[in-house]
Amino acid sequence: MEIIVRETAQEMSKTAARVVARLLNSKPDAVIGLATGSTPLGLYQELVRMHKEEGLDFSQATTFNLDEYVGLTQQHPQSYHYFMHENLFKHINIAKQNIYIPSGTTDNYQAFCEWYEKRIEDCGGIDLQILGIGSDGHIAFNEPSSSLGSRTRIKTLARQTIEDNARFFDSLDQVPIYAITMGVGTILEARKIILLANGQKKAAAVAAAVEGPVTSMITASALQLHRDAMCIVDRGAASELKMLDYYQWIQAKMPDAP
Ligand code: GLP
């Protein structure tokens, strides 16, 4: 995995935005996998800025979101549909029909999950997947013990995730217990992956994902098996990496590399 350490969360977001922009400029009809949570907010702000000030064009792009809470309607302020619309889609020129987000209100989850997987495939697969990381090391809603070969399905959330995400709800018992999520296997099929993490609270999860063993107990560790995965972190999230000096040494030496 390529580890890129930036001083601040803002620089982390800008680095990720440059990767997205480079992809869209070289492949305007790229398929991009998107994440929710507080971590990618800076990235979305930067993409909106690039769209408005530099003409970054999303008109031919397709997006697939990782996950959604089961039971929340698209209009619910804590649904990931609402989050994506408010923080990205309504500010850029993406075509509505090219936006895919798992449904939290379908009456046939199994059929929906199969359809979602098929849509990704029919669109040519995901070119670039953006990921955040949960404090227990999960990606999307693939909680500890999720199969590393898993596909889009319903997951029961871990207590820690419910507690972490309770900050967005009025009370703990309002946090949904189930989510529909792309699987680890689905995510690993993306051609390129960027894992973002900022802040000290993510330091242990990042260290386990990047330097620990590959294990279903830290589903982000499966990225070690991917041939083009990048982990972009700020100082806080990098603070428990044992090989931090080495990653920075690589970065410093990059311009002279053969
Ligand atoms: C949720 C999402 C994940 C996200 C995680 C961390 O569990 N399903 O995709 O990475 O939250 O969120 P935050 O970025 O707010 O810490």
mmCIF file of C-alpha atoms in Angstrom, residues 5 7 15 22 38 61 109 120 133 140 165 179 243:
data_model
loop_
_atom_site.group_PDB
_atom_site.id
_atom_site.type_symbol
_atom_site.label_atom_id
_atom_site.label_comp_id
_atom_site.label_asym_id
_atom_site.label_seq_id
_atom_site.Cartn_x
_atom_site.Cartn_y
_atom_site.Cartn_z
ATOM 1 C CA VAL A 5 1.233 11.502 5.158
ATOM 2 C CA GLU A 7 0.341 17.666 7.784
ATOM 3 C CA THR A 15 -4.285 15.295 -2.275
ATOM 4 C CA ARG A 22 -6.675 13.472 -12.644
ATOM 5 C CA SER A 38 -17.016 13.206 8.295
ATOM 6 C CA ALA A 61 -19.168 10.366 -14.481
ATOM 7 C CA TYR A 109 -32.962 -6.455 0.030
ATOM 8 C CA ILE A 120 -21.413 -1.929 -10.926
ATOM 9 C CA ILE A 133 -12.256 3.895 8.139
ATOM 10 C CA ALA A 140 -18.035 0.826 4.378
ATOM 11 C CA ASN A 165 -22.266 7.335 14.741
ATOM 12 C CA ALA A 179 -27.062 -1.234 7.026
ATOM 13 C CA MET A 243 7.239 2.716 9.814
#
